[in-house]
Amino acid sequence: MRSRTGSRRADSEISQYHRFELPHEYANIFDYEDSLSTGTLFVQLNEWQPSDPQDFYSDRHWKEKARWIKFEEDWEQGAEKWGKPHVAHLTFHSLPELRRFMENGLVLLNVEETSLTDLIETVLDTLQDEDLIQSEDRESLDPILFHITKSQLGSTRPRNLRASMRRLSVMADRRRSPASAATHSDGTNGTTNAEEIKISILSRGSSASIESPTDQVKTAQSHLMKKIPANSEAAAILVAQDENIEVSALALVRLLDAQVFEGFLEVPIPVRFLCIFIGPAFSQHDFHEMGRAMGTLFSDELFRDSAYAANDKDDMMTGINGFLNDTMVLPPGEWDRDLLFPLTRVQKKENEKVQNRRKSMKPSKDDIEGLIKVPDSQLRLYMINPLKRTGHPFGGLINDVRRRLPHYWADIRDGLNFHCLATFFFVFLACVAPAITFGGILGEKTDNWMGLVEMMMSTSVCGMIFSLFSGQPLMIIGGTGPVLVFEEYLYTFSKTFGLELLPFRACIGIWVFLIATIVVALEGSILVKYFTRFTEEILAALISLIFIYETFDGLKYIFKLDPILEDYCVANETYDSHTDIYYKELPTPSQPSLSSVLPQGYGGHIKLSNNNSNTDPYYSTCGASLSHPQPNVALMSTILTFGTFFIAYVLKIFRYSRFLHREVRRALGDFGIAIAILTMVLVDSAVKNTDSQKVCIPGGLVPTKPERDSWFVSPMGLQETTPIFAVFAAAIPAFLLFILLYMETLLTGMLVGKKEHQLHKGTGFHLDLFLMGVLSALSGLFGVPWMCAATVRTVSHLQSLSVMTRKNPPGVRPKLDYIIDQRLTNFLVSFCIGLLAFTSDLLENIPIAVLLGVFLYLGISSLCGLNLTDRVKVFFMPSKHHPDDDFIRQVKLWKIHIFTLIQLICLAGLWAVKNSMIAIAFPFFLILLVMFRHLFRFFIFNDMDLEALDGEDEEESPEHID
């Protein structure tokens, strides 16, 4: 269920849906950002290490030890592969030592060198000029640092081969005379003789092939380049420890213009920063940890900004101090994994403070770009809060039309791409399964006055109209649980008072249109801010319990129609002479329906036989027959029901497992209901000698009920004249139906229009509500079910139209780039659902038991996702096992239990209303619950309690496994 906090929504909607005007002082902000990029840094840590890890005194070479894009990845020595990305865990002393080294070290900013050789030469000269190293230290450092330039010249090899070639340089220098080494270090003689190459190849100990090195490096680089955002730069960290070095120093260099040094890094991107650590082999300082600390600093956004903008060493120190202020320290010891959960919560809270502090300094680029895209003539409309009164009749509706109309052609043009084509197939399967389920069950509950054909035609026509004229075309409308329950109660109500169902519905539809028009004229959409999660959870729990109850109720009557008997031959003989054992007296052809002879409360549930002969003495209104009790039907129906539920539920759980690829898991989870229905239909078809109940489908595009001779329904009556009092009394159920449409439509619209969805074409709350009133009137006049905003299907539609960022650092989940805001997918899905109404031969093979299984799945899955369910579990948990949620930490336990008990009592009250004579009025009691909820602040609970118990949930995607 969606959650809303009424007390805060009125003042915050403008920040959720609209952009702000760009202040003049920020007019040139992008000029600075373009001149000095502060994007992602690729950080690479190279260390001067022995070629044989077991022999410290073996020949040394440069080896890549770690890398950062956002998280740290370490090279695993034995496995010869990169480890998994992880948050860098630094030793406590590494950061203070790094800070001290930088205070006493060399910081060069805006260096103009363009070659790596000249850059290293400049660094060494400056270190010597600053007396940080002596001339004898320079002699030891030259052979080490200039090996970098030798190994990178002309190198286009992958990492493991390039490391071997670096070993070649090391061994060559070890075998070369000091004079020749010095000459080579100065760059005057960069050649390597054949003997050196021979020695290096024999001793490198690498399994990498030297054949086709260009192809190997292209493969390795292309894989990593996919993870690095465009226009990124690099920072190289060199840690040189050698027994010939006697001094410890640090040099940090920022280039004026980032340069690409061929073969220097693992990927060919320009280098902006170079950090060099030098020190003796045996030192009290852990240079490896300081190098990791430097890499972690470069991967931090705040320090990275300081490093780019620094004018001197003090600015760099300020960046380190800021990083230290935001760093948390873990005490030594061993912990259980669960004990670290509070750490992640605290870190997230602190990170929010840091981000808010940084964002307060300047407007975000996304906000400014979103505003720049808006024409000046449309700017005022985007600045208006859509849920704020304009003070004029239909003012909100007019603003919605003016806001959305200029984008109408773009809504069509933006849907002409392959991404939307793939979305169409996915959303079609996601929508057709609920349409079939609700249509089949609705036929059972209304004695086939409205069945599967009516449901699919209403879904199709209303969906196409809504997609063409709505203010939010991404919202999917269709049959929903609350409206289905209302339809069932309305049928019972009209039958109790002797009213014709369809004419009475036509009157209700007209009244809904009038009520919607008045509410839109008075801009009543703003009242949605008072609907909180307290009421929504009670409604969701009620619908879930009704679904679960109806599943077992349906199975109960299947067992009554086809009971499990010891001897069916004897039973059938008894049935011929005493039909009242299993059925009441069958109706004569003059009787209008079968509902009066079936068990109370089951409506149109009948046993349909495969024998469709009209000469059968028990011919029914749906073209099937009421036959003798059959063996295996009850057992088969039970298998079909629980089999459908099991498949759909397991596929939903499988979506969040670790098996297969993430996209495959997501597809199986999203198509779970469709896969379950198809599988169980095939099972039913494969099993012979069972006459399971099937969905009632008439041949062709005709109403399900034979008594209906036309699609149009006159409000004045079909066979009898509608009483005048019924025409006006229809306003009461119309108001109750409008409450459901109002809640579902506006709350779903607010869910779609959230700021994080980055929809720049505007919203249309008033327009959508008005359009739902029009569609309700049309549905009533044509005798088809009422449509409502379907939240789950809308979320699936949004997810399938979401375009995620493609270049993500290792360990970082893809983020939403943008959502394709268009009208075509909604229109095509609705159109194709309408075409299915002509495939009666296919749909009539769906057993009713399969649809009951879908109902069971919808009920249990919805119930398990409620915060109310989590709080009920707390009743039976010891305190040490309580979940690490906000309401547990911020609210006293007895208050949590009281709040939960109040919700359960209200739920029980609604269930009692549901089973009473005034069951149709349950939406009115929802309004009473809204008012009752706002009385809580005057007793027992304070604002902080209600914020934790009834506030908005932070919606986090559970798909975190790649």
PDB file of C-alpha atoms in Angstrom, residues 300-461:
ATOM      1  CA  ASP A 300      34.806  10.338  -1.599  1.00  0.00           C
ATOM      2  CA  GLU A 301      32.739  13.050  -3.238  1.00  0.00           C
ATOM      3  CA  LEU A 302      33.421  15.772  -0.673  1.00  0.00           C
ATOM      4  CA  PHE A 303      37.202  15.330  -0.668  1.00  0.00           C
ATOM      5  CA  ARG A 304      37.186  15.049  -4.448  1.00  0.00           C
ATOM      6  CA  ASP A 305      35.490  18.431  -4.714  1.00  0.00           C
ATOM      7  CA  SER A 306      38.061  19.914  -2.330  1.00  0.00           C
ATOM      8  CA  ALA A 307      40.915  18.405  -4.319  1.00  0.00           C
ATOM      9  CA  TYR A 308      39.622  19.850  -7.593  1.00  0.00           C
ATOM     10  CA  ALA A 309      38.986  23.289  -6.158  1.00  0.00           C
ATOM     11  CA  ALA A 310      42.049  23.529  -3.882  1.00  0.00           C
ATOM     12  CA  ASN A 311      44.312  26.545  -4.299  1.00  0.00           C
ATOM     13  CA  ASP A 312      47.016  25.431  -1.890  1.00  0.00           C
ATOM     14  CA  LYS A 313      47.982  22.716   0.576  1.00  0.00           C
ATOM     15  CA  ASP A 314      45.700  24.167   3.262  1.00  0.00           C
ATOM     16  CA  ASP A 315      42.657  23.513   1.082  1.00  0.00           C
ATOM     17  CA  MET A 316      43.746  19.903   0.716  1.00  0.00           C
ATOM     18  CA  MET A 317      44.108  19.627   4.471  1.00  0.00           C
ATOM     19  CA  THR A 318      40.622  21.063   4.896  1.00  0.00           C
ATOM     20  CA  GLY A 319      39.288  18.292   2.676  1.00  0.00           C
ATOM     21  CA  ILE A 320      41.006  15.638   4.782  1.00  0.00           C
ATOM     22  CA  ASN A 321      39.678  17.213   7.975  1.00  0.00           C
ATOM     23  CA  GLY A 322      36.157  17.134   6.562  1.00  0.00           C
ATOM     24  CA  PHE A 323      36.581  13.460   5.691  1.00  0.00           C
ATOM     25  CA  LEU A 324      37.821  12.728   9.229  1.00  0.00           C
ATOM     26  CA  ASN A 325      34.823  14.549  10.724  1.00  0.00           C
ATOM     27  CA  ASP A 326      32.439  12.282   8.795  1.00  0.00           C
ATOM     28  CA  THR A 327      34.358   9.076   9.538  1.00  0.00           C
ATOM     29  CA  MET A 328      33.065   6.512  12.034  1.00  0.00           C
ATOM     30  CA  VAL A 329      35.353   4.253  14.066  1.00  0.00           C
ATOM     31  CA  LEU A 330      34.643   0.625  14.962  1.00  0.00           C
ATOM     32  CA  PRO A 331      36.187  -0.736  18.170  1.00  0.00           C
ATOM     33  CA  PRO A 332      38.295  -3.900  17.887  1.00  0.00           C
ATOM     34  CA  GLY A 333      36.548  -7.201  18.397  1.00  0.00           C
ATOM     35  CA  GLU A 334      34.435  -9.838  16.698  1.00  0.00           C
ATOM     36  CA  TRP A 335      30.804  -9.124  15.886  1.00  0.00           C
ATOM     37  CA  ASP A 336      27.846 -11.003  14.570  1.00  0.00           C
ATOM     38  CA  ARG A 337      26.627  -9.721  11.229  1.00  0.00           C
ATOM     39  CA  ASP A 338      23.313  -8.558  12.676  1.00  0.00           C
ATOM     40  CA  LEU A 339      25.123  -6.347  15.164  1.00  0.00           C
ATOM     41  CA  LEU A 340      26.332  -4.135  12.315  1.00  0.00           C
ATOM     42  CA  PHE A 341      22.781  -3.124  11.234  1.00  0.00           C
ATOM     43  CA  PRO A 342      22.671  -0.099  13.586  1.00  0.00           C
ATOM     44  CA  LEU A 343      25.979   0.978  12.040  1.00  0.00           C
ATOM     45  CA  THR A 344      24.466   1.154   8.561  1.00  0.00           C
ATOM     46  CA  ARG A 345      21.512   3.120   9.939  1.00  0.00           C
ATOM     47  CA  VAL A 346      23.747   5.660  11.665  1.00  0.00           C
ATOM     48  CA  GLN A 347      25.979   5.923   8.607  1.00  0.00           C
ATOM     49  CA  LYS A 348      22.981   6.560   6.399  1.00  0.00           C
ATOM     50  CA  LYS A 349      21.692   9.266   8.724  1.00  0.00           C
ATOM     51  CA  GLU A 350      25.082  10.956   8.867  1.00  0.00           C
ATOM     52  CA  ASN A 351      25.421  10.728   5.107  1.00  0.00           C
ATOM     53  CA  GLU A 352      22.074  12.470   4.703  1.00  0.00           C
ATOM     54  CA  LYS A 353      23.349  15.320   6.873  1.00  0.00           C
ATOM     55  CA  VAL A 354      26.475  15.629   4.761  1.00  0.00           C
ATOM     56  CA  GLN A 355      24.515  15.603   1.513  1.00  0.00           C
ATOM     57  CA  ASN A 356      22.005  18.145   2.795  1.00  0.00           C
ATOM     58  CA  ARG A 357      24.804  20.410   3.934  1.00  0.00           C
ATOM     59  CA  ARG A 358      26.435  20.206   0.533  1.00  0.00           C
ATOM     60  CA  LYS A 359      23.210  20.689  -1.423  1.00  0.00           C
ATOM     61  CA  SER A 360      22.379  23.788   0.595  1.00  0.00           C
ATOM     62  CA  MET A 361      25.398  25.478  -0.967  1.00  0.00           C
ATOM     63  CA  LYS A 362      23.979  25.469  -4.490  1.00  0.00           C
ATOM     64  CA  PRO A 363      20.999  24.107  -6.459  1.00  0.00           C
ATOM     65  CA  SER A 364      21.408  20.695  -8.014  1.00  0.00           C
ATOM     66  CA  LYS A 365      22.214  20.385 -11.671  1.00  0.00           C
ATOM     67  CA  ASP A 366      19.150  18.198 -12.265  1.00  0.00           C
ATOM     68  CA  ASP A 367      16.870  20.882 -10.850  1.00  0.00           C
ATOM     69  CA  ILE A 368      18.402  23.576 -13.023  1.00  0.00           C
ATOM     70  CA  GLU A 369      18.409  21.460 -16.173  1.00  0.00           C
ATOM     71  CA  GLY A 370      14.789  20.468 -15.554  1.00  0.00           C
ATOM     72  CA  LEU A 371      13.877  24.137 -15.329  1.00  0.00           C
ATOM     73  CA  ILE A 372      15.897  25.100 -18.384  1.00  0.00           C
ATOM     74  CA  LYS A 373      13.945  22.587 -20.481  1.00  0.00           C
ATOM     75  CA  VAL A 374      10.660  24.310 -19.614  1.00  0.00           C
ATOM     76  CA  PRO A 375       9.598  27.084 -22.033  1.00  0.00           C
ATOM     77  CA  ASP A 376       9.043  30.491 -20.470  1.00  0.00           C
ATOM     78  CA  SER A 377       5.345  30.358 -21.289  1.00  0.00           C
ATOM     79  CA  GLN A 378       4.999  27.144 -19.275  1.00  0.00           C
ATOM     80  CA  LEU A 379       7.177  28.178 -16.335  1.00  0.00           C
ATOM     81  CA  ARG A 380       4.341  29.625 -14.265  1.00  0.00           C
ATOM     82  CA  LEU A 381       2.292  26.443 -14.599  1.00  0.00           C
ATOM     83  CA  TYR A 382       5.179  24.313 -13.340  1.00  0.00           C
ATOM     84  CA  MET A 383       5.644  26.598 -10.374  1.00  0.00           C
ATOM     85  CA  ILE A 384       2.026  26.008  -9.267  1.00  0.00           C
ATOM     86  CA  ASN A 385       1.421  23.273  -6.728  1.00  0.00           C
ATOM     87  CA  PRO A 386      -1.175  20.984  -8.387  1.00  0.00           C
ATOM     88  CA  LEU A 387      -2.692  20.202  -4.981  1.00  0.00           C
ATOM     89  CA  LYS A 388      -3.179  23.825  -3.980  1.00  0.00           C
ATOM     90  CA  ARG A 389      -6.388  25.762  -4.548  1.00  0.00           C
ATOM     91  CA  THR A 390      -6.418  28.323  -7.328  1.00  0.00           C
ATOM     92  CA  GLY A 391      -9.565  29.989  -5.986  1.00  0.00           C
ATOM     93  CA  HIS A 392     -11.440  29.641  -9.297  1.00  0.00           C
ATOM     94  CA  PRO A 393     -14.027  27.040 -10.361  1.00  0.00           C
ATOM     95  CA  PHE A 394     -12.313  24.282 -12.332  1.00  0.00           C
ATOM     96  CA  GLY A 395      -9.035  26.180 -11.887  1.00  0.00           C
ATOM     97  CA  GLY A 396      -7.071  23.018 -11.145  1.00  0.00           C
ATOM     98  CA  LEU A 397      -8.605  21.205 -14.129  1.00  0.00           C
ATOM     99  CA  ILE A 398      -7.750  24.082 -16.484  1.00  0.00           C
ATOM    100  CA  ASN A 399      -4.166  24.184 -15.229  1.00  0.00           C
ATOM    101  CA  ASP A 400      -3.837  20.429 -15.716  1.00  0.00           C
ATOM    102  CA  VAL A 401      -4.985  20.708 -19.341  1.00  0.00           C
ATOM    103  CA  ARG A 402      -2.729  23.680 -20.043  1.00  0.00           C
ATOM    104  CA  ARG A 403       0.205  21.951 -18.403  1.00  0.00           C
ATOM    105  CA  ARG A 404      -0.136  18.670 -20.292  1.00  0.00           C
ATOM    106  CA  LEU A 405      -1.504  19.739 -23.699  1.00  0.00           C
ATOM    107  CA  PRO A 406       1.778  21.169 -25.104  1.00  0.00           C
ATOM    108  CA  HIS A 407       3.390  17.747 -24.604  1.00  0.00           C
ATOM    109  CA  TYR A 408       0.682  15.741 -26.387  1.00  0.00           C
ATOM    110  CA  TRP A 409       2.627  15.161 -29.601  1.00  0.00           C
ATOM    111  CA  ALA A 410       5.739  14.356 -27.578  1.00  0.00           C
ATOM    112  CA  ASP A 411       3.709  11.767 -25.650  1.00  0.00           C
ATOM    113  CA  ILE A 412       3.149   9.926 -28.929  1.00  0.00           C
ATOM    114  CA  ARG A 413       6.585  10.499 -30.430  1.00  0.00           C
ATOM    115  CA  ASP A 414       8.401   9.357 -27.290  1.00  0.00           C
ATOM    116  CA  GLY A 415       6.629   5.994 -27.433  1.00  0.00           C
ATOM    117  CA  LEU A 416       8.038   5.080 -30.854  1.00  0.00           C
ATOM    118  CA  ASN A 417      11.063   3.033 -29.754  1.00  0.00           C
ATOM    119  CA  PHE A 418      12.041  -0.562 -29.009  1.00  0.00           C
ATOM    120  CA  HIS A 419      12.080   0.017 -25.260  1.00  0.00           C
ATOM    121  CA  CYS A 420       8.374   0.882 -25.313  1.00  0.00           C
ATOM    122  CA  LEU A 421       7.710  -2.126 -27.559  1.00  0.00           C
ATOM    123  CA  ALA A 422       9.274  -4.438 -24.979  1.00  0.00           C
ATOM    124  CA  THR A 423       7.307  -2.637 -22.262  1.00  0.00           C
ATOM    125  CA  PHE A 424       4.087  -3.275 -24.166  1.00  0.00           C
ATOM    126  CA  PHE A 425       4.578  -7.069 -24.142  1.00  0.00           C
ATOM    127  CA  PHE A 426       5.467  -7.087 -20.451  1.00  0.00           C
ATOM    128  CA  VAL A 427       2.634  -4.823 -19.266  1.00  0.00           C
ATOM    129  CA  PHE A 428       0.132  -6.657 -21.461  1.00  0.00           C
ATOM    130  CA  LEU A 429       0.826  -9.946 -19.669  1.00  0.00           C
ATOM    131  CA  ALA A 430       0.867  -8.151 -16.320  1.00  0.00           C
ATOM    132  CA  CYS A 431      -2.584  -6.648 -16.997  1.00  0.00           C
ATOM    133  CA  VAL A 432      -4.368  -9.482 -18.755  1.00  0.00           C
ATOM    134  CA  ALA A 433      -4.014 -11.916 -15.835  1.00  0.00           C
ATOM    135  CA  PRO A 434      -5.874  -9.671 -13.323  1.00  0.00           C
ATOM    136  CA  ALA A 435      -8.483  -8.859 -15.986  1.00  0.00           C
ATOM    137  CA  ILE A 436      -9.217 -12.550 -16.498  1.00  0.00           C
ATOM    138  CA  THR A 437      -9.212 -13.243 -12.766  1.00  0.00           C
ATOM    139  CA  PHE A 438     -11.469 -10.368 -11.739  1.00  0.00           C
ATOM    140  CA  GLY A 439     -13.748 -10.944 -14.725  1.00  0.00           C
ATOM    141  CA  GLY A 440     -14.240 -14.619 -13.982  1.00  0.00           C
ATOM    142  CA  ILE A 441     -14.884 -14.044 -10.275  1.00  0.00           C
ATOM    143  CA  LEU A 442     -17.159 -11.080 -10.991  1.00  0.00           C
ATOM    144  CA  GLY A 443     -19.314 -13.324 -13.176  1.00  0.00           C
ATOM    145  CA  GLU A 444     -19.592 -15.763 -10.303  1.00  0.00           C
ATOM    146  CA  LYS A 445     -20.562 -13.020  -7.852  1.00  0.00           C
ATOM    147  CA  THR A 446     -23.128 -11.252 -10.048  1.00  0.00           C
ATOM    148  CA  ASP A 447     -24.869 -14.263 -11.576  1.00  0.00           C
ATOM    149  CA  ASN A 448     -23.111 -13.481 -14.892  1.00  0.00           C
ATOM    150  CA  TRP A 449     -24.796 -10.087 -15.315  1.00  0.00           C
ATOM    151  CA  MET A 450     -21.219  -8.944 -15.736  1.00  0.00           C
ATOM    152  CA  GLY A 451     -18.584 -11.510 -16.552  1.00  0.00           C
ATOM    153  CA  LEU A 452     -15.268 -11.934 -18.260  1.00  0.00           C
ATOM    154  CA  VAL A 453     -16.356 -10.378 -21.551  1.00  0.00           C
ATOM    155  CA  GLU A 454     -17.673  -7.269 -19.828  1.00  0.00           C
ATOM    156  CA  MET A 455     -14.507  -6.957 -17.732  1.00  0.00           C
ATOM    157  CA  MET A 456     -12.210  -7.190 -20.728  1.00  0.00           C
ATOM    158  CA  MET A 457     -14.260  -4.772 -22.830  1.00  0.00           C
ATOM    159  CA  SER A 458     -14.394  -2.261 -20.002  1.00  0.00           C
ATOM    160  CA  THR A 459     -10.664  -2.617 -19.374  1.00  0.00           C
ATOM    161  CA  SER A 460      -9.995  -2.105 -23.062  1.00  0.00           C
ATOM    162  CA  VAL A 461     -12.300   0.816 -23.893  1.00  0.00           C
TER     163      VAL A 461
END
